[in-house]
């Protein structure tokens, strides 16, 4: 089979898969995952049930796949921010802002039922490890440059930072997210004078998660 034809088939399959997962996620948000049927997903995605079953075995696998793709995108965003050619302090602030944004939007786009369904399994543990490594690595660099407190280790400070920023899911608006991010950075002992850019601007420019 010609390579171009193989690439076209792969692209078609990705498009169908994305249409399925997006349709299922929207329906689950509107009606709850427990009431969702494969027939409803097939109709919303514009495909037949037989085609749907070629891609997924059940509703849970569809929702998990949708969530996993977005988690990977967000992790890649955070890892890219960590790897930018900026001073450690600027990168730490950028990552904190971005993760706060993720948590804020996640709190508005995921129901409790969906969250309980997709936040389990070995993939979740791997994502947690990668997220922790991003914060711990940046904080270790900031410690070396004398930008954050040293009475706690990078791993402890990374755990504090992550859990503190996750409270952004309960913020009323983006200004509240910016204030909370500032409080978390204060807890790290990070000086406002060391910041580059506006937390609220970084939050507004970050992609919205699922």
PDB file of C-alpha atoms in Angstrom:
ATOM      1  CA  UNK A   1       0.000   0.000   0.000  1.00  0.00           C
ATOM      2  CA  UNK A   2       1.445   3.425  -0.955  1.00  0.00           C
ATOM      3  CA  UNK A   3       2.687   5.498   1.984  1.00  0.00           C
ATOM      4  CA  UNK A   4       0.436   8.459   1.098  1.00  0.00           C
ATOM      5  CA  UNK A   5      -2.606   6.161   1.145  1.00  0.00           C
ATOM      6  CA  UNK A   6      -1.561   4.737   4.527  1.00  0.00           C
ATOM      7  CA  UNK A   7      -1.204   8.265   5.904  1.00  0.00           C
ATOM      8  CA  UNK A   8      -4.661   9.194   4.565  1.00  0.00           C
ATOM      9  CA  UNK A   9      -6.206   6.146   6.230  1.00  0.00           C
ATOM     10  CA  UNK A  10      -4.460   6.910   9.522  1.00  0.00           C
ATOM     11  CA  UNK A  11      -5.653  10.519   9.381  1.00  0.00           C
ATOM     12  CA  UNK A  12      -9.206   9.355   8.703  1.00  0.00           C
ATOM     13  CA  UNK A  13      -9.074   6.977  11.649  1.00  0.00           C
ATOM     14  CA  UNK A  14      -7.787   9.725  13.932  1.00  0.00           C
ATOM     15  CA  UNK A  15     -10.573  12.023  12.766  1.00  0.00           C
ATOM     16  CA  UNK A  16     -13.228   9.400  13.447  1.00  0.00           C
ATOM     17  CA  UNK A  17     -11.712   8.598  16.826  1.00  0.00           C
ATOM     18  CA  UNK A  18     -11.610  12.274  17.774  1.00  0.00           C
ATOM     19  CA  UNK A  19     -15.216  12.755  16.658  1.00  0.00           C
ATOM     20  CA  UNK A  20     -16.290   9.797  18.797  1.00  0.00           C
ATOM     21  CA  UNK A  21     -14.479  10.929  21.937  1.00  0.00           C
ATOM     22  CA  UNK A  22     -15.591  14.558  21.595  1.00  0.00           C
ATOM     23  CA  UNK A  23     -19.222  13.550  21.095  1.00  0.00           C
ATOM     24  CA  UNK A  24     -19.158  11.158  24.038  1.00  0.00           C
ATOM     25  CA  UNK A  25     -17.562  13.718  26.354  1.00  0.00           C
ATOM     26  CA  UNK A  26     -20.124  16.375  25.495  1.00  0.00           C
ATOM     27  CA  UNK A  27     -23.010  13.966  26.014  1.00  0.00           C
ATOM     28  CA  UNK A  28     -21.529  12.786  29.315  1.00  0.00           C
ATOM     29  CA  UNK A  29     -21.244  16.384  30.523  1.00  0.00           C
ATOM     30  CA  UNK A  30     -24.851  17.089  29.551  1.00  0.00           C
ATOM     31  CA  UNK A  31     -26.514  13.915  30.768  1.00  0.00           C
ATOM     32  CA  UNK A  32     -23.988  12.133  32.987  1.00  0.00           C
ATOM     33  CA  UNK A  33     -21.765   9.184  32.017  1.00  0.00           C
ATOM     34  CA  UNK A  34     -23.962   6.532  33.624  1.00  0.00           C
ATOM     35  CA  UNK A  35     -26.951   7.239  31.377  1.00  0.00           C
ATOM     36  CA  UNK A  36     -24.914   7.363  28.170  1.00  0.00           C
ATOM     37  CA  UNK A  37     -25.299   4.587  25.571  1.00  0.00           C
ATOM     38  CA  UNK A  38     -23.145   3.544  22.642  1.00  0.00           C
ATOM     39  CA  UNK A  39     -26.098   4.208  20.303  1.00  0.00           C
ATOM     40  CA  UNK A  40     -26.270   7.823  21.488  1.00  0.00           C
ATOM     41  CA  UNK A  41     -22.539   8.283  20.937  1.00  0.00           C
ATOM     42  CA  UNK A  42     -22.695   6.769  17.452  1.00  0.00           C
ATOM     43  CA  UNK A  43     -25.569   9.051  16.467  1.00  0.00           C
ATOM     44  CA  UNK A  44     -23.855  12.151  17.839  1.00  0.00           C
ATOM     45  CA  UNK A  45     -20.598  11.272  16.063  1.00  0.00           C
ATOM     46  CA  UNK A  46     -22.430  10.607  12.798  1.00  0.00           C
ATOM     47  CA  UNK A  47     -21.358   6.975  12.452  1.00  0.00           C
ATOM     48  CA  UNK A  48     -22.981   3.564  12.776  1.00  0.00           C
ATOM     49  CA  UNK A  49     -22.779   1.403  15.892  1.00  0.00           C
ATOM     50  CA  UNK A  50     -20.739  -1.200  14.034  1.00  0.00           C
ATOM     51  CA  UNK A  51     -18.129   1.423  13.189  1.00  0.00           C
ATOM     52  CA  UNK A  52     -18.130   2.697  16.764  1.00  0.00           C
ATOM     53  CA  UNK A  53     -17.366  -0.773  18.130  1.00  0.00           C
ATOM     54  CA  UNK A  54     -14.366  -1.015  15.796  1.00  0.00           C
ATOM     55  CA  UNK A  55     -12.818   1.826  17.784  1.00  0.00           C
ATOM     56  CA  UNK A  56     -14.100   1.368  21.348  1.00  0.00           C
ATOM     57  CA  UNK A  57     -15.621  -1.417  23.412  1.00  0.00           C
ATOM     58  CA  UNK A  58     -17.653   0.704  25.831  1.00  0.00           C
ATOM     59  CA  UNK A  59     -18.434   4.195  27.131  1.00  0.00           C
ATOM     60  CA  UNK A  60     -15.720   4.163  29.778  1.00  0.00           C
ATOM     61  CA  UNK A  61     -12.970   3.441  27.255  1.00  0.00           C
ATOM     62  CA  UNK A  62     -14.172   6.340  25.091  1.00  0.00           C
ATOM     63  CA  UNK A  63     -14.170   8.841  27.959  1.00  0.00           C
ATOM     64  CA  UNK A  64     -10.807   7.612  29.246  1.00  0.00           C
ATOM     65  CA  UNK A  65      -9.289   8.023  25.764  1.00  0.00           C
ATOM     66  CA  UNK A  66     -10.634  11.579  25.462  1.00  0.00           C
ATOM     67  CA  UNK A  67      -9.313  12.515  28.873  1.00  0.00           C
ATOM     68  CA  UNK A  68      -5.925  10.884  28.252  1.00  0.00           C
ATOM     69  CA  UNK A  69      -5.406  12.877  25.063  1.00  0.00           C
ATOM     70  CA  UNK A  70      -6.076  16.174  26.798  1.00  0.00           C
ATOM     71  CA  UNK A  71      -3.919  15.244  29.786  1.00  0.00           C
ATOM     72  CA  UNK A  72      -1.052  14.495  27.411  1.00  0.00           C
ATOM     73  CA  UNK A  73      -1.520  17.861  25.687  1.00  0.00           C
ATOM     74  CA  UNK A  74      -1.460  19.719  29.001  1.00  0.00           C
ATOM     75  CA  UNK A  75       1.561  17.809  30.286  1.00  0.00           C
ATOM     76  CA  UNK A  76       3.389  18.570  27.060  1.00  0.00           C
ATOM     77  CA  UNK A  77       2.513  22.265  27.454  1.00  0.00           C
ATOM     78  CA  UNK A  78       3.924  22.290  30.989  1.00  0.00           C
ATOM     79  CA  UNK A  79       7.054  20.372  29.999  1.00  0.00           C
ATOM     80  CA  UNK A  80       7.609  22.769  27.108  1.00  0.00           C
ATOM     81  CA  UNK A  81       7.316  25.744  29.475  1.00  0.00           C
ATOM     82  CA  UNK A  82       9.810  24.127  31.825  1.00  0.00           C
ATOM     83  CA  UNK A  83      12.263  23.648  28.960  1.00  0.00           C
ATOM     84  CA  UNK A  84      12.132  27.191  27.604  1.00  0.00           C
ATOM     85  CA  UNK A  85      15.299  29.288  27.529  1.00  0.00           C
ATOM     86  CA  UNK A  86      14.222  31.573  30.381  1.00  0.00           C
ATOM     87  CA  UNK A  87      15.590  31.994  33.919  1.00  0.00           C
ATOM     88  CA  UNK A  88      14.301  29.412  36.427  1.00  0.00           C
ATOM     89  CA  UNK A  89      12.128  31.945  38.227  1.00  0.00           C
ATOM     90  CA  UNK A  90      10.334  33.024  35.056  1.00  0.00           C
ATOM     91  CA  UNK A  91       9.737  29.393  34.070  1.00  0.00           C
ATOM     92  CA  UNK A  92       8.450  28.514  37.542  1.00  0.00           C
ATOM     93  CA  UNK A  93       5.926  31.368  37.378  1.00  0.00           C
ATOM     94  CA  UNK A  94       4.872  30.382  33.856  1.00  0.00           C
ATOM     95  CA  UNK A  95       4.293  26.757  34.848  1.00  0.00           C
ATOM     96  CA  UNK A  96       2.398  27.776  38.003  1.00  0.00           C
ATOM     97  CA  UNK A  97       0.157  30.076  35.962  1.00  0.00           C
ATOM     98  CA  UNK A  98      -0.448  27.424  33.323  1.00  0.00           C
ATOM     99  CA  UNK A  99      -1.291  24.693  35.815  1.00  0.00           C
ATOM    100  CA  UNK A 100      -3.624  27.021  37.710  1.00  0.00           C
ATOM    101  CA  UNK A 101      -5.388  27.698  34.401  1.00  0.00           C
ATOM    102  CA  UNK A 102      -5.727  23.973  33.723  1.00  0.00           C
ATOM    103  CA  UNK A 103      -7.266  23.400  37.146  1.00  0.00           C
ATOM    104  CA  UNK A 104      -9.606  26.388  36.823  1.00  0.00           C
ATOM    105  CA  UNK A 105     -11.043  25.300  33.479  1.00  0.00           C
ATOM    106  CA  UNK A 106     -11.139  21.643  34.469  1.00  0.00           C
ATOM    107  CA  UNK A 107     -13.387  22.604  37.353  1.00  0.00           C
ATOM    108  CA  UNK A 108     -15.853  24.049  34.852  1.00  0.00           C
ATOM    109  CA  UNK A 109     -15.719  21.381  32.177  1.00  0.00           C
ATOM    110  CA  UNK A 110     -15.742  18.094  34.106  1.00  0.00           C
ATOM    111  CA  UNK A 111     -18.568  16.751  36.219  1.00  0.00           C
ATOM    112  CA  UNK A 112     -17.893  14.742  39.364  1.00  0.00           C
ATOM    113  CA  UNK A 113     -19.196  11.613  37.653  1.00  0.00           C
ATOM    114  CA  UNK A 114     -16.846  11.928  34.698  1.00  0.00           C
ATOM    115  CA  UNK A 115     -13.895  12.844  36.912  1.00  0.00           C
ATOM    116  CA  UNK A 116     -14.341   9.740  39.061  1.00  0.00           C
ATOM    117  CA  UNK A 117     -14.519   7.585  35.938  1.00  0.00           C
ATOM    118  CA  UNK A 118     -11.395   8.834  34.165  1.00  0.00           C
ATOM    119  CA  UNK A 119      -9.038   9.587  37.075  1.00  0.00           C
ATOM    120  CA  UNK A 120      -7.877   6.047  37.745  1.00  0.00           C
ATOM    121  CA  UNK A 121      -5.538   3.420  36.342  1.00  0.00           C
ATOM    122  CA  UNK A 122      -1.771   3.320  35.703  1.00  0.00           C
ATOM    123  CA  UNK A 123      -1.942   6.165  33.168  1.00  0.00           C
ATOM    124  CA  UNK A 124      -3.063   8.532  35.918  1.00  0.00           C
ATOM    125  CA  UNK A 125      -0.103   7.565  38.112  1.00  0.00           C
ATOM    126  CA  UNK A 126       2.286   8.190  35.223  1.00  0.00           C
ATOM    127  CA  UNK A 127       0.751  11.612  34.565  1.00  0.00           C
ATOM    128  CA  UNK A 128       1.032  12.500  38.255  1.00  0.00           C
ATOM    129  CA  UNK A 129       4.716  11.528  38.219  1.00  0.00           C
ATOM    130  CA  UNK A 130       5.418  13.667  35.167  1.00  0.00           C
ATOM    131  CA  UNK A 131       3.573  16.628  36.666  1.00  0.00           C
ATOM    132  CA  UNK A 132       5.469  16.299  39.936  1.00  0.00           C
ATOM    133  CA  UNK A 133       8.773  16.113  38.051  1.00  0.00           C
ATOM    134  CA  UNK A 134       8.032  19.379  36.247  1.00  0.00           C
ATOM    135  CA  UNK A 135       7.473  21.263  39.512  1.00  0.00           C
ATOM    136  CA  UNK A 136      10.222  19.546  41.493  1.00  0.00           C
ATOM    137  CA  UNK A 137      12.794  20.126  38.750  1.00  0.00           C
ATOM    138  CA  UNK A 138      11.938  23.809  38.420  1.00  0.00           C
ATOM    139  CA  UNK A 139      11.939  24.345  42.158  1.00  0.00           C
ATOM    140  CA  UNK A 140      15.345  22.653  42.451  1.00  0.00           C
ATOM    141  CA  UNK A 141      16.690  25.104  39.857  1.00  0.00           C
ATOM    142  CA  UNK A 142      15.087  28.019  41.701  1.00  0.00           C
ATOM    143  CA  UNK A 143      16.708  26.836  44.944  1.00  0.00           C
ATOM    144  CA  UNK A 144      20.108  26.866  43.255  1.00  0.00           C
ATOM    145  CA  UNK A 145      19.519  30.463  42.171  1.00  0.00           C
ATOM    146  CA  UNK A 146      18.333  31.472  45.657  1.00  0.00           C
ATOM    147  CA  UNK A 147      14.803  32.289  44.471  1.00  0.00           C
ATOM    148  CA  UNK A 148      12.742  30.128  46.826  1.00  0.00           C
ATOM    149  CA  UNK A 149      12.849  28.897  50.416  1.00  0.00           C
ATOM    150  CA  UNK A 150      15.287  26.149  51.374  1.00  0.00           C
ATOM    151  CA  UNK A 151      13.839  24.854  54.662  1.00  0.00           C
ATOM    152  CA  UNK A 152      11.878  22.273  52.672  1.00  0.00           C
ATOM    153  CA  UNK A 153      13.112  20.054  49.871  1.00  0.00           C
ATOM    154  CA  UNK A 154      12.068  20.413  46.219  1.00  0.00           C
ATOM    155  CA  UNK A 155       9.794  17.368  46.404  1.00  0.00           C
ATOM    156  CA  UNK A 156       7.931  18.741  49.427  1.00  0.00           C
ATOM    157  CA  UNK A 157       7.617  22.176  47.844  1.00  0.00           C
ATOM    158  CA  UNK A 158       6.455  20.640  44.555  1.00  0.00           C
ATOM    159  CA  UNK A 159       3.682  18.750  46.348  1.00  0.00           C
ATOM    160  CA  UNK A 160       2.636  21.931  48.157  1.00  0.00           C
ATOM    161  CA  UNK A 161       2.682  23.924  44.934  1.00  0.00           C
ATOM    162  CA  UNK A 162       0.607  21.409  42.980  1.00  0.00           C
ATOM    163  CA  UNK A 163      -2.036  20.941  45.662  1.00  0.00           C
ATOM    164  CA  UNK A 164      -2.264  24.662  46.294  1.00  0.00           C
ATOM    165  CA  UNK A 165      -2.758  25.464  42.621  1.00  0.00           C
ATOM    166  CA  UNK A 166      -5.409  22.748  42.304  1.00  0.00           C
ATOM    167  CA  UNK A 167      -7.631  24.910  44.498  1.00  0.00           C
ATOM    168  CA  UNK A 168      -7.995  27.098  41.379  1.00  0.00           C
ATOM    169  CA  UNK A 169     -10.746  24.703  40.309  1.00  0.00           C
ATOM    170  CA  UNK A 170     -12.922  26.404  42.953  1.00  0.00           C
ATOM    171  CA  UNK A 171     -12.055  29.994  41.993  1.00  0.00           C
ATOM    172  CA  UNK A 172     -14.922  32.229  40.869  1.00  0.00           C
ATOM    173  CA  UNK A 173     -13.020  33.848  38.004  1.00  0.00           C
ATOM    174  CA  UNK A 174      -9.586  34.322  36.448  1.00  0.00           C
ATOM    175  CA  UNK A 175      -8.733  37.178  38.797  1.00  0.00           C
ATOM    176  CA  UNK A 176      -9.308  34.798  41.688  1.00  0.00           C
ATOM    177  CA  UNK A 177      -7.018  32.270  40.008  1.00  0.00           C
ATOM    178  CA  UNK A 178      -4.302  34.923  39.676  1.00  0.00           C
ATOM    179  CA  UNK A 179      -4.599  35.829  43.357  1.00  0.00           C
ATOM    180  CA  UNK A 180      -4.412  32.193  44.412  1.00  0.00           C
ATOM    181  CA  UNK A 181      -1.359  31.633  42.214  1.00  0.00           C
ATOM    182  CA  UNK A 182       0.312  34.598  43.897  1.00  0.00           C
ATOM    183  CA  UNK A 183      -0.428  33.099  47.336  1.00  0.00           C
ATOM    184  CA  UNK A 184       1.112  29.773  46.285  1.00  0.00           C
ATOM    185  CA  UNK A 185       4.231  31.514  44.960  1.00  0.00           C
ATOM    186  CA  UNK A 186       4.437  33.488  48.201  1.00  0.00           C
ATOM    187  CA  UNK A 187       4.353  30.179  50.060  1.00  0.00           C
ATOM    188  CA  UNK A 188       7.367  29.069  48.050  1.00  0.00           C
ATOM    189  CA  UNK A 189       9.141  32.204  49.209  1.00  0.00           C
ATOM    190  CA  UNK A 190       9.273  33.525  45.659  1.00  0.00           C
ATOM    191  CA  UNK A 191       9.684  37.300  45.525  1.00  0.00           C
ATOM    192  CA  UNK A 192       7.218  39.403  43.477  1.00  0.00           C
ATOM    193  CA  UNK A 193      10.181  41.470  42.260  1.00  0.00           C
ATOM    194  CA  UNK A 194      11.537  38.352  40.520  1.00  0.00           C
ATOM    195  CA  UNK A 195       8.454  37.801  38.386  1.00  0.00           C
ATOM    196  CA  UNK A 196       8.380  38.408  34.651  1.00  0.00           C
ATOM    197  CA  UNK A 197       4.971  39.190  33.179  1.00  0.00           C
ATOM    198  CA  UNK A 198       1.449  39.152  34.525  1.00  0.00           C
ATOM    199  CA  UNK A 199      -0.047  36.001  36.059  1.00  0.00           C
ATOM    200  CA  UNK A 200      -3.543  36.879  34.858  1.00  0.00           C
ATOM    201  CA  UNK A 201      -2.327  37.357  31.269  1.00  0.00           C
ATOM    202  CA  UNK A 202      -0.611  33.979  31.260  1.00  0.00           C
ATOM    203  CA  UNK A 203      -3.738  32.339  32.617  1.00  0.00           C
ATOM    204  CA  UNK A 204      -5.979  33.878  29.974  1.00  0.00           C
ATOM    205  CA  UNK A 205      -3.701  32.784  27.148  1.00  0.00           C
ATOM    206  CA  UNK A 206      -3.461  29.140  28.200  1.00  0.00           C
ATOM    207  CA  UNK A 207      -5.512  26.513  26.369  1.00  0.00           C
ATOM    208  CA  UNK A 208      -8.666  25.298  28.092  1.00  0.00           C
ATOM    209  CA  UNK A 209      -8.501  21.701  29.338  1.00  0.00           C
ATOM    210  CA  UNK A 210     -10.870  18.835  29.858  1.00  0.00           C
TER     211      UNK A 210
END
